Amino acid sequence: MSEVNLDDDEFQPGVQMQSMSYVFNTRKHLHIRRLSGVDVESEEFKDKFGLIHAQVQNKPYDCDYCDWLATGLKRIFSCCKCCPGAKKRYEKFWCSALVGYFYAKMEWIDKDTNWTDLTPADLSKIKTNAPAKLTDIEILK
């Protein structure tokens, strides 16, 4: 199954933004959190989002096993400081890292958040800065 990139309708390597209709029609299970309190129609939002998108467009997927291991060890040993997690990266992303990058750059979460080692589980619990607000998890299918 190939994935369609919203930017140009062609397959690209790395993390891709997908239309909700594509995601809904191709996934068996779909759990979401909705973002509210953000005016996505404002010029300020569009400009800032566009700049961030331009920074990450066509970046490769983060296949660095050291990042994966560091993130996993940080989760296992979260009670101590022995595992600092993966180093913050700008040149490649995995899915939850890309979401975290956008959230940090949009200032919806702490701008110093290390998005590189964010996991889907982290995003399911992440707290946002006002006025941005994430709903509880909804199961769509």
mmCIF file of N, CA and C in Angstrom:
data_model
loop_
_atom_site.group_PDB
_atom_site.id
_atom_site.type_symbol
_atom_site.label_atom_id
_atom_site.label_comp_id
_atom_site.label_asym_id
_atom_site.label_seq_id
_atom_site.Cartn_x
_atom_site.Cartn_y
_atom_site.Cartn_z
ATOM 1 N N MET A 1 0.850 -1.175 0.000
ATOM 2 C CA MET A 1 0.000 0.000 0.000
ATOM 3 C C MET A 1 0.894 1.236 0.000
ATOM 4 N N SER A 2 0.776 2.069 -0.967
ATOM 5 C CA SER A 2 1.552 3.304 -0.986
ATOM 6 C C SER A 2 0.776 4.399 -0.267
ATOM 7 N N GLU A 3 1.524 5.354 0.252
ATOM 8 C CA GLU A 3 0.894 6.475 0.935
ATOM 9 C C GLU A 3 0.972 7.703 0.052
ATOM 10 N N VAL A 4 -0.053 8.502 0.087
ATOM 11 C CA VAL A 4 -0.104 9.698 -0.744
ATOM 12 C C VAL A 4 0.230 10.897 0.116
ATOM 13 N N ASN A 5 1.191 11.647 -0.323
ATOM 14 C CA ASN A 5 1.618 12.852 0.375
ATOM 15 C C ASN A 5 0.665 13.980 -0.001
ATOM 16 N N LEU A 6 0.141 14.693 0.988
ATOM 17 C CA LEU A 6 -0.774 15.803 0.707
ATOM 18 C C LEU A 6 -0.122 16.900 -0.120
ATOM 19 N N ASP A 7 1.198 16.977 -0.065
ATOM 20 C CA ASP A 7 1.892 18.053 -0.763
ATOM 21 C C ASP A 7 1.869 17.899 -2.273
ATOM 22 N N ASP A 8 2.026 16.656 -2.760
ATOM 23 C CA ASP A 8 2.146 16.515 -4.206
ATOM 24 C C ASP A 8 1.526 15.226 -4.762
ATOM 25 N N ASP A 9 0.760 14.489 -3.955
ATOM 26 C CA ASP A 9 0.085 13.265 -4.382
ATOM 27 C C ASP A 9 1.026 12.180 -4.892
ATOM 28 N N GLU A 10 2.301 12.241 -4.540
ATOM 29 C CA GLU A 10 3.238 11.194 -4.917
ATOM 30 C C GLU A 10 3.851 10.596 -3.661
ATOM 31 N N PHE A 11 4.226 9.312 -3.756
ATOM 32 C CA PHE A 11 4.875 8.669 -2.625
ATOM 33 C C PHE A 11 6.201 9.363 -2.342
ATOM 34 N N GLN A 12 6.462 9.617 -1.077
ATOM 35 C CA GLN A 12 7.723 10.209 -0.628
ATOM 36 C C GLN A 12 8.211 9.394 0.568
ATOM 37 N N PRO A 13 9.515 9.265 0.743
ATOM 38 C CA PRO A 13 10.008 8.583 1.940
ATOM 39 C C PRO A 13 9.805 9.472 3.166
ATOM 40 N N GLY A 14 9.791 8.869 4.329
ATOM 41 C CA GLY A 14 9.666 9.649 5.557
ATOM 42 C C GLY A 14 8.227 9.769 6.009
ATOM 43 N N VAL A 15 8.032 10.544 7.061
ATOM 44 C CA VAL A 15 6.709 10.760 7.634
ATOM 45 C C VAL A 15 5.916 11.655 6.700
ATOM 46 N N GLN A 16 4.642 11.315 6.506
ATOM 47 C CA GLN A 16 3.798 12.069 5.592
ATOM 48 C C GLN A 16 2.549 12.573 6.306
ATOM 49 N N MET A 17 2.077 13.750 5.924
ATOM 50 C CA MET A 17 0.771 14.202 6.378
ATOM 51 C C MET A 17 -0.256 13.560 5.455
ATOM 52 N N GLN A 18 -1.301 13.013 6.055
ATOM 53 C CA GLN A 18 -2.334 12.328 5.302
ATOM 54 C C GLN A 18 -3.675 13.010 5.515
ATOM 55 N N SER A 19 -4.514 12.961 4.522
ATOM 56 C CA SER A 19 -5.871 13.487 4.692
ATOM 57 C C SER A 19 -6.630 12.567 5.635
ATOM 58 N N MET A 20 -7.559 13.118 6.399
ATOM 59 C CA MET A 20 -8.348 12.298 7.316
ATOM 60 C C MET A 20 -9.156 11.251 6.555
ATOM 61 N N SER A 21 -9.640 11.582 5.362
ATOM 62 C CA SER A 21 -10.413 10.584 4.609
ATOM 63 C C SER A 21 -9.533 9.390 4.235
ATOM 64 N N TYR A 22 -8.288 9.644 3.852
ATOM 65 C CA TYR A 22 -7.355 8.558 3.534
ATOM 66 C C TYR A 22 -7.099 7.696 4.764
ATOM 67 N N VAL A 23 -6.816 8.338 5.883
ATOM 68 C CA VAL A 23 -6.540 7.613 7.124
ATOM 69 C C VAL A 23 -7.763 6.806 7.543
ATOM 70 N N PHE A 24 -8.920 7.416 7.510
ATOM 71 C CA PHE A 24 -10.147 6.731 7.927
ATOM 72 C C PHE A 24 -10.435 5.516 7.046
ATOM 73 N N ASN A 25 -10.181 5.633 5.755
ATOM 74 C CA ASN A 25 -10.493 4.546 4.821
ATOM 75 C C ASN A 25 -9.443 3.442 4.781
ATOM 76 N N THR A 26 -8.260 3.675 5.361
ATOM 77 C CA THR A 26 -7.193 2.674 5.265
ATOM 78 C C THR A 26 -6.810 2.058 6.606
ATOM 79 N N ARG A 27 -7.386 2.483 7.697
ATOM 80 C CA ARG A 27 -7.037 1.958 9.026
ATOM 81 C C ARG A 27 -8.189 1.151 9.615
ATOM 82 N N LYS A 28 -7.847 0.048 10.269
ATOM 83 C CA LYS A 28 -8.869 -0.757 10.948
ATOM 84 C C LYS A 28 -9.290 -0.107 12.256
ATOM 85 N N HIS A 29 -8.332 0.463 12.958
ATOM 86 C CA HIS A 29 -8.584 1.077 14.257
ATOM 87 C C HIS A 29 -8.109 2.530 14.189
ATOM 88 N N LEU A 30 -8.912 3.412 14.729
ATOM 89 C CA LEU A 30 -8.559 4.828 14.676
ATOM 90 C C LEU A 30 -8.938 5.501 15.992
ATOM 91 N N HIS A 31 -7.923 5.948 16.706
ATOM 92 C CA HIS A 31 -8.104 6.684 17.943
ATOM 93 C C HIS A 31 -7.530 8.076 17.715
ATOM 94 N N ILE A 32 -8.269 9.109 18.080
ATOM 95 C CA ILE A 32 -7.805 10.472 17.821
ATOM 96 C C ILE A 32 -7.961 11.351 19.059
ATOM 97 N N ARG A 33 -7.231 12.447 19.041
ATOM 98 C CA ARG A 33 -7.429 13.554 19.974
ATOM 99 C C ARG A 33 -7.620 14.776 19.096
ATOM 100 N N ARG A 34 -8.610 15.567 19.399
ATOM 101 C CA ARG A 34 -8.883 16.762 18.603
ATOM 102 C C ARG A 34 -8.233 17.982 19.261
ATOM 103 N N LEU A 35 -7.763 18.893 18.441
ATOM 104 C CA LEU A 35 -7.172 20.140 18.919
ATOM 105 C C LEU A 35 -8.216 21.243 18.822
ATOM 106 N N SER A 36 -8.408 21.960 19.901
ATOM 107 C CA SER A 36 -9.351 23.083 19.881
ATOM 108 C C SER A 36 -8.659 24.310 20.458
ATOM 109 N N GLY A 37 -9.319 25.452 20.335
ATOM 110 C CA GLY A 37 -8.769 26.695 20.859
ATOM 111 C C GLY A 37 -7.758 27.353 19.940
ATOM 112 N N VAL A 38 -7.618 26.836 18.730
ATOM 113 C CA VAL A 38 -6.657 27.368 17.766
ATOM 114 C C VAL A 38 -7.423 27.793 16.523
ATOM 115 N N ASP A 39 -7.206 29.015 16.092
ATOM 116 C CA ASP A 39 -7.877 29.527 14.901
ATOM 117 C C ASP A 39 -7.057 29.154 13.661
ATOM 118 N N VAL A 40 -7.391 28.012 13.069
ATOM 119 C CA VAL A 40 -6.631 27.517 11.923
ATOM 120 C C VAL A 40 -6.879 28.333 10.653
ATOM 121 N N GLU A 41 -7.844 29.219 10.688
ATOM 122 C CA GLU A 41 -8.133 30.071 9.529
ATOM 123 C C GLU A 41 -7.388 31.402 9.584
ATOM 124 N N SER A 42 -6.735 31.699 10.708
ATOM 125 C CA SER A 42 -6.047 32.980 10.838
ATOM 126 C C SER A 42 -4.775 33.004 9.989
ATOM 127 N N GLU A 43 -4.407 34.177 9.538
ATOM 128 C CA GLU A 43 -3.174 34.328 8.748
ATOM 129 C C GLU A 43 -1.948 33.988 9.588
ATOM 130 N N GLU A 44 -1.972 34.343 10.871
ATOM 131 C CA GLU A 44 -0.850 34.028 11.757
ATOM 132 C C GLU A 44 -0.621 32.516 11.826
ATOM 133 N N PHE A 45 -1.711 31.759 12.014
ATOM 134 C CA PHE A 45 -1.595 30.305 12.056
ATOM 135 C C PHE A 45 -1.056 29.775 10.730
ATOM 136 N N LYS A 46 -1.662 30.196 9.635
ATOM 137 C CA LYS A 46 -1.260 29.692 8.314
ATOM 138 C C LYS A 46 0.197 30.002 8.017
ATOM 139 N N ASP A 47 0.646 31.209 8.350
ATOM 140 C CA ASP A 47 2.040 31.590 8.109
ATOM 141 C C ASP A 47 3.000 30.743 8.937
ATOM 142 N N LYS A 48 2.722 30.617 10.231
ATOM 143 C CA LYS A 48 3.602 29.862 11.125
ATOM 144 C C LYS A 48 3.609 28.384 10.755
ATOM 145 N N PHE A 49 2.434 27.816 10.523
ATOM 146 C CA PHE A 49 2.335 26.413 10.143
ATOM 147 C C PHE A 49 3.078 26.169 8.830
ATOM 148 N N GLY A 50 2.915 27.081 7.871
ATOM 149 C CA GLY A 50 3.597 26.953 6.582
ATOM 150 C C GLY A 50 5.109 26.970 6.713
ATOM 151 N N LEU A 51 5.627 27.827 7.582
ATOM 152 C CA LEU A 51 7.078 27.885 7.797
ATOM 153 C C LEU A 51 7.599 26.587 8.418
ATOM 154 N N ILE A 52 6.885 26.085 9.391
ATOM 155 C CA ILE A 52 7.295 24.836 10.037
ATOM 156 C C ILE A 52 7.223 23.688 9.039
ATOM 157 N N HIS A 53 6.150 23.643 8.273
ATOM 158 C CA HIS A 53 5.995 22.592 7.255
ATOM 159 C C HIS A 53 7.153 22.633 6.265
ATOM 160 N N ALA A 54 7.545 23.817 5.837
ATOM 161 C CA ALA A 54 8.651 23.952 4.885
ATOM 162 C C ALA A 54 9.963 23.424 5.484
ATOM 163 N N GLN A 55 10.135 23.559 6.804
ATOM 164 C CA GLN A 55 11.352 23.081 7.459
ATOM 165 C C GLN A 55 11.437 21.561 7.476
ATOM 166 N N VAL A 56 10.299 20.882 7.524
ATOM 167 C CA VAL A 56 10.313 19.422 7.678
ATOM 168 C C VAL A 56 9.919 18.652 6.422
ATOM 169 N N GLN A 57 9.431 19.346 5.420
ATOM 170 C CA GLN A 57 8.977 18.676 4.206
ATOM 171 C C GLN A 57 10.097 17.835 3.606
ATOM 172 N N ASN A 58 9.768 16.587 3.290
ATOM 173 C CA ASN A 58 10.677 15.619 2.663
ATOM 174 C C ASN A 58 11.861 15.199 3.534
ATOM 175 N N LYS A 59 11.763 15.406 4.845
ATOM 176 C CA LYS A 59 12.795 14.885 5.747
ATOM 177 C C LYS A 59 12.593 13.373 5.842
ATOM 178 N N PRO A 60 13.676 12.613 5.965
ATOM 179 C CA PRO A 60 13.536 11.159 6.020
ATOM 180 C C PRO A 60 12.983 10.672 7.347
ATOM 181 N N TYR A 61 12.511 9.432 7.341
ATOM 182 C CA TYR A 61 12.042 8.770 8.552
ATOM 183 C C TYR A 61 13.253 8.486 9.439
ATOM 184 N N ASP A 62 13.102 8.623 10.750
ATOM 185 C CA ASP A 62 14.201 8.366 11.682
ATOM 186 C C ASP A 62 14.323 6.868 11.922
ATOM 187 N N CYS A 63 15.244 6.251 11.215
ATOM 188 C CA CYS A 63 15.483 4.809 11.351
ATOM 189 C C CYS A 63 16.715 4.535 12.207
ATOM 190 N N ASP A 64 17.130 5.501 12.993
ATOM 191 C CA ASP A 64 18.322 5.369 13.825
ATOM 192 C C ASP A 64 18.001 4.503 15.033
ATOM 193 N N TYR A 65 18.535 3.290 15.043
ATOM 194 C CA TYR A 65 18.261 2.357 16.131
ATOM 195 C C TYR A 65 18.737 2.900 17.475
ATOM 196 N N CYS A 66 19.766 3.725 17.463
ATOM 197 C CA CYS A 66 20.239 4.318 18.720
ATOM 198 C C CYS A 66 19.166 5.246 19.303
ATOM 199 N N ASP A 67 18.475 6.008 18.449
ATOM 200 C CA ASP A 67 17.377 6.857 18.920
ATOM 201 C C ASP A 67 16.269 5.999 19.522
ATOM 202 N N TRP A 68 15.936 4.927 18.827
ATOM 203 C CA TRP A 68 14.861 4.045 19.300
ATOM 204 C C TRP A 68 15.236 3.439 20.652
ATOM 205 N N LEU A 69 16.489 2.962 20.752
ATOM 206 C CA LEU A 69 16.951 2.338 21.990
ATOM 207 C C LEU A 69 16.985 3.353 23.132
ATOM 208 N N ALA A 70 17.520 4.543 22.866
ATOM 209 C CA ALA A 70 17.595 5.585 23.901
ATOM 210 C C ALA A 70 16.200 5.956 24.397
ATOM 211 N N THR A 71 15.269 6.074 23.479
ATOM 212 C CA THR A 71 13.895 6.412 23.859
ATOM 213 C C THR A 71 13.272 5.279 24.670
ATOM 214 N N GLY A 72 13.472 4.045 24.238
ATOM 215 C CA GLY A 72 12.937 2.901 24.970
ATOM 216 C C GLY A 72 13.524 2.792 26.367
ATOM 217 N N LEU A 73 14.837 2.967 26.478
ATOM 218 C CA LEU A 73 15.478 2.897 27.794
ATOM 219 C C LEU A 73 15.014 4.028 28.702
ATOM 220 N N LYS A 74 14.810 5.197 28.119
ATOM 221 C CA LYS A 74 14.316 6.319 28.924
ATOM 222 C C LYS A 74 12.946 5.975 29.506
ATOM 223 N N ARG A 75 12.090 5.310 28.724
ATOM 224 C CA ARG A 75 10.766 4.924 29.209
ATOM 225 C C ARG A 75 10.862 3.869 30.315
ATOM 226 N N ILE A 76 11.758 2.898 30.123
ATOM 227 C CA ILE A 76 11.911 1.826 31.109
ATOM 228 C C ILE A 76 12.462 2.366 32.424
ATOM 229 N N PHE A 77 13.457 3.258 32.330
ATOM 230 C CA PHE A 77 14.119 3.783 33.520
ATOM 231 C C PHE A 77 13.704 5.227 33.811
ATOM 232 N N SER A 78 12.420 5.513 33.626
ATOM 233 C CA SER A 78 11.935 6.886 33.801
ATOM 234 C C SER A 78 12.066 7.386 35.237
ATOM 235 N N CYS A 79 12.282 6.483 36.185
ATOM 236 C CA CYS A 79 12.387 6.883 37.584
ATOM 237 C C CYS A 79 13.764 7.438 37.927
ATOM 238 N N CYS A 80 14.737 7.310 37.024
ATOM 239 C CA CYS A 80 16.072 7.836 37.315
ATOM 240 C C CYS A 80 16.589 8.623 36.114
ATOM 241 N N LYS A 81 17.706 9.277 36.293
ATOM 242 C CA LYS A 81 18.275 10.133 35.241
ATOM 243 C C LYS A 81 19.363 9.426 34.433
ATOM 244 N N CYS A 82 19.439 8.083 34.533
ATOM 245 C CA CYS A 82 20.532 7.368 33.872
ATOM 246 C C CYS A 82 20.406 7.335 32.357
ATOM 247 N N CYS A 83 19.212 7.499 31.823
ATOM 248 C CA CYS A 83 18.991 7.449 30.373
ATOM 249 C C CYS A 83 18.356 8.754 29.919
ATOM 250 N N PRO A 84 19.132 9.635 29.310
ATOM 251 C CA PRO A 84 18.584 10.935 28.917
ATOM 252 C C PRO A 84 17.660 10.901 27.711
ATOM 253 N N GLY A 85 17.570 9.799 26.990
ATOM 254 C CA GLY A 85 16.744 9.741 25.789
ATOM 255 C C GLY A 85 17.537 10.139 24.563
ATOM 256 N N ALA A 86 16.865 10.178 23.453
ATOM 257 C CA ALA A 86 17.507 10.513 22.175
ATOM 258 C C ALA A 86 17.833 11.995 22.103
ATOM 259 N N LYS A 87 18.893 12.296 21.371
ATOM 260 C CA LYS A 87 19.277 13.687 21.145
ATOM 261 C C LYS A 87 18.260 14.342 20.211
ATOM 262 N N LYS A 88 17.918 15.579 20.500
ATOM 263 C CA LYS A 88 16.953 16.321 19.680
ATOM 264 C C LYS A 88 17.468 16.428 18.241
ATOM 265 N N ARG A 89 16.629 15.987 17.292
ATOM 266 C CA ARG A 89 17.017 16.001 15.877
ATOM 267 C C ARG A 89 16.059 16.848 15.046
ATOM 268 N N TYR A 90 16.620 17.474 14.039
ATOM 269 C CA TYR A 90 15.854 18.300 13.099
ATOM 270 C C TYR A 90 15.844 17.697 11.704
ATOM 271 N N GLU A 91 16.765 16.770 11.451
ATOM 272 C CA GLU A 91 16.962 16.298 10.081
ATOM 273 C C GLU A 91 16.193 15.027 9.732
ATOM 274 N N LYS A 92 15.580 14.385 10.738
ATOM 275 C CA LYS A 92 14.769 13.192 10.474
ATOM 276 C C LYS A 92 13.802 13.019 11.642
ATOM 277 N N PHE A 93 12.658 12.370 11.353
ATOM 278 C CA PHE A 93 11.590 12.254 12.340
ATOM 279 C C PHE A 93 10.905 10.912 12.242
ATOM 280 N N TRP A 94 10.385 10.423 13.353
ATOM 281 C CA TRP A 94 9.358 9.397 13.309
ATOM 282 C C TRP A 94 8.047 10.105 13.568
ATOM 283 N N CYS A 95 6.933 9.425 13.414
ATOM 284 C CA CYS A 95 5.618 10.083 13.396
ATOM 285 C C CYS A 95 5.343 10.945 14.618
ATOM 286 N N SER A 96 5.472 10.375 15.818
ATOM 287 C CA SER A 96 5.165 11.152 17.023
ATOM 288 C C SER A 96 6.172 12.270 17.237
ATOM 289 N N ALA A 97 7.397 12.088 16.768
ATOM 290 C CA ALA A 97 8.394 13.153 16.868
ATOM 291 C C ALA A 97 7.994 14.337 15.982
ATOM 292 N N LEU A 98 7.478 14.050 14.804
ATOM 293 C CA LEU A 98 7.056 15.127 13.914
ATOM 294 C C LEU A 98 5.883 15.905 14.514
ATOM 295 N N VAL A 99 4.927 15.197 15.107
ATOM 296 C CA VAL A 99 3.813 15.877 15.773
ATOM 297 C C VAL A 99 4.339 16.741 16.907
ATOM 298 N N GLY A 100 5.247 16.190 17.713
ATOM 299 C CA GLY A 100 5.841 16.949 18.809
ATOM 300 C C GLY A 100 6.602 18.170 18.329
ATOM 301 N N TYR A 101 7.307 18.031 17.213
ATOM 302 C CA TYR A 101 8.037 19.163 16.628
ATOM 303 C C TYR A 101 7.065 20.289 16.276
ATOM 304 N N PHE A 102 5.987 19.955 15.578
ATOM 305 C CA PHE A 102 4.982 20.958 15.226
ATOM 306 C C PHE A 102 4.387 21.597 16.474
ATOM 307 N N TYR A 103 4.023 20.784 17.457
ATOM 308 C CA TYR A 103 3.425 21.317 18.684
ATOM 309 C C TYR A 103 4.379 22.279 19.389
ATOM 310 N N ALA A 104 5.662 21.906 19.455
ATOM 311 C CA ALA A 104 6.649 22.769 20.116
ATOM 312 C C ALA A 104 6.844 24.068 19.337
ATOM 313 N N LYS A 105 6.971 23.957 18.024
ATOM 314 C CA LYS A 105 7.187 25.155 17.194
ATOM 315 C C LYS A 105 5.958 26.056 17.154
ATOM 316 N N MET A 106 4.773 25.454 17.263
ATOM 317 C CA MET A 106 3.542 26.254 17.313
ATOM 318 C C MET A 106 3.289 26.806 18.718
ATOM 319 N N GLU A 107 4.151 26.389 19.660
ATOM 320 C CA GLU A 107 4.077 26.803 21.070
ATOM 321 C C GLU A 107 2.833 26.261 21.768
ATOM 322 N N TRP A 108 2.376 25.101 21.326
ATOM 323 C CA TRP A 108 1.245 24.435 21.967
ATOM 324 C C TRP A 108 1.722 23.591 23.135
ATOM 325 N N ILE A 109 3.030 23.245 23.138
ATOM 326 C CA ILE A 109 3.675 22.575 24.271
ATOM 327 C C ILE A 109 4.955 23.348 24.563
ATOM 328 N N ASP A 110 5.619 23.007 25.646
ATOM 329 C CA ASP A 110 6.868 23.675 26.018
ATOM 330 C C ASP A 110 7.838 23.644 24.839
ATOM 331 N N LYS A 111 8.364 24.801 24.462
ATOM 332 C CA LYS A 111 9.238 24.881 23.287
ATOM 333 C C LYS A 111 10.542 24.106 23.462
ATOM 334 N N ASP A 112 10.898 23.767 24.715
ATOM 335 C CA ASP A 112 12.115 22.996 24.975
ATOM 336 C C ASP A 112 11.876 21.491 24.999
ATOM 337 N N THR A 113 10.665 21.058 24.697
ATOM 338 C CA THR A 113 10.349 19.627 24.667
ATOM 339 C C THR A 113 11.257 18.909 23.685
ATOM 340 N N ASN A 114 11.788 17.772 24.111
ATOM 341 C CA ASN A 114 12.584 16.954 23.195
ATOM 342 C C ASN A 114 11.631 16.087 22.373
ATOM 343 N N TRP A 115 11.242 16.591 21.230
ATOM 344 C CA TRP A 115 10.274 15.898 20.377
ATOM 345 C C TRP A 115 10.846 14.605 19.812
ATOM 346 N N THR A 116 12.173 14.503 19.686
ATOM 347 C CA THR A 116 12.789 13.330 19.076
ATOM 348 C C THR A 116 12.450 12.054 19.818
ATOM 349 N N ASP A 117 12.297 12.133 21.138
ATOM 350 C CA ASP A 117 11.996 10.894 21.856
ATOM 351 C C ASP A 117 10.546 10.818 22.337
ATOM 352 N N LEU A 118 9.652 11.549 21.690
ATOM 353 C CA LEU A 118 8.228 11.416 22.006
ATOM 354 C C LEU A 118 7.681 10.159 21.344
ATOM 355 N N THR A 119 6.876 9.443 22.086
ATOM 356 C CA THR A 119 6.237 8.231 21.575
ATOM 357 C C THR A 119 4.749 8.497 21.399
ATOM 358 N N PRO A 120 4.039 7.633 20.686
ATOM 359 C CA PRO A 120 2.581 7.789 20.616
ATOM 360 C C PRO A 120 1.942 7.805 22.002
ATOM 361 N N ALA A 121 2.479 7.003 22.935
ATOM 362 C CA ALA A 121 1.945 7.003 24.307
ATOM 363 C C ALA A 121 2.118 8.380 24.951
ATOM 364 N N ASP A 122 3.248 9.040 24.685
ATOM 365 C CA ASP A 122 3.462 10.391 25.220
ATOM 366 C C ASP A 122 2.417 11.353 24.670
ATOM 367 N N LEU A 123 2.147 11.246 23.365
ATOM 368 C CA LEU A 123 1.168 12.144 22.748
ATOM 369 C C LEU A 123 -0.240 11.891 23.266
ATOM 370 N N SER A 124 -0.499 10.673 23.705
ATOM 371 C CA SER A 124 -1.835 10.381 24.229
ATOM 372 C C SER A 124 -2.068 11.063 25.572
ATOM 373 N N LYS A 125 -0.974 11.476 26.230
ATOM 374 C CA LYS A 125 -1.084 12.094 27.558
ATOM 375 C C LYS A 125 -0.582 13.531 27.602
ATOM 376 N N ILE A 126 -0.046 14.037 26.517
ATOM 377 C CA ILE A 126 0.622 15.339 26.522
ATOM 378 C C ILE A 126 -0.365 16.462 26.880
ATOM 379 N N LYS A 127 0.116 17.412 27.629
ATOM 380 C CA LYS A 127 -0.681 18.581 28.012
ATOM 381 C C LYS A 127 -0.267 19.748 27.120
ATOM 382 N N THR A 128 -1.236 20.499 26.664
ATOM 383 C CA THR A 128 -0.961 21.630 25.780
ATOM 384 C C THR A 128 -1.071 22.948 26.535
ATOM 385 N N ASN A 129 -0.434 23.957 25.981
ATOM 386 C CA ASN A 129 -0.496 25.311 26.524
ATOM 387 C C ASN A 129 -1.745 26.013 26.008
ATOM 388 N N ALA A 130 -2.356 26.801 26.863
ATOM 389 C CA ALA A 130 -3.528 27.595 26.453
ATOM 390 C C ALA A 130 -3.103 28.555 25.353
ATOM 391 N N PRO A 131 -3.936 28.834 24.387
ATOM 392 C CA PRO A 131 -5.331 28.428 24.284
ATOM 393 C C PRO A 131 -5.527 27.066 23.626
ATOM 394 N N ALA A 132 -4.436 26.443 23.125
ATOM 395 C CA ALA A 132 -4.567 25.136 22.480
ATOM 396 C C ALA A 132 -4.976 24.094 23.519
ATOM 397 N N LYS A 133 -5.923 23.255 23.153
ATOM 398 C CA LYS A 133 -6.402 22.220 24.057
ATOM 399 C C LYS A 133 -6.654 20.951 23.259
ATOM 400 N N LEU A 134 -6.180 19.829 23.802
ATOM 401 C CA LEU A 134 -6.432 18.532 23.190
ATOM 402 C C LEU A 134 -7.523 17.820 23.965
ATOM 403 N N THR A 135 -8.449 17.223 23.230
ATOM 404 C CA THR A 135 -9.520 16.475 23.866
ATOM 405 C C THR A 135 -8.989 15.147 24.391
ATOM 406 N N ASP A 136 -9.806 14.460 25.150
ATOM 407 C CA ASP A 136 -9.480 13.087 25.529
ATOM 408 C C ASP A 136 -9.502 12.237 24.259
ATOM 409 N N ILE A 137 -8.961 11.047 24.354
ATOM 410 C CA ILE A 137 -8.905 10.143 23.203
ATOM 411 C C ILE A 137 -10.324 9.697 22.821
ATOM 412 N N GLU A 138 -10.596 9.772 21.523
ATOM 413 C CA GLU A 138 -11.862 9.290 20.969
ATOM 414 C C GLU A 138 -11.572 8.087 20.081
ATOM 415 N N ILE A 139 -12.380 7.060 20.188
ATOM 416 C CA ILE A 139 -12.244 5.892 19.327
ATOM 417 C C ILE A 139 -13.250 6.052 18.197
ATOM 418 N N LEU A 140 -12.738 6.239 16.982
ATOM 419 C CA LEU A 140 -13.609 6.414 15.822
ATOM 420 C C LEU A 140 -13.998 5.098 15.177
ATOM 421 N N LYS A 141 -13.099 4.135 15.220
ATOM 422 C CA LYS A 141 -13.414 2.803 14.685
ATOM 423 C C LYS A 141 -12.410 1.813 15.194
#
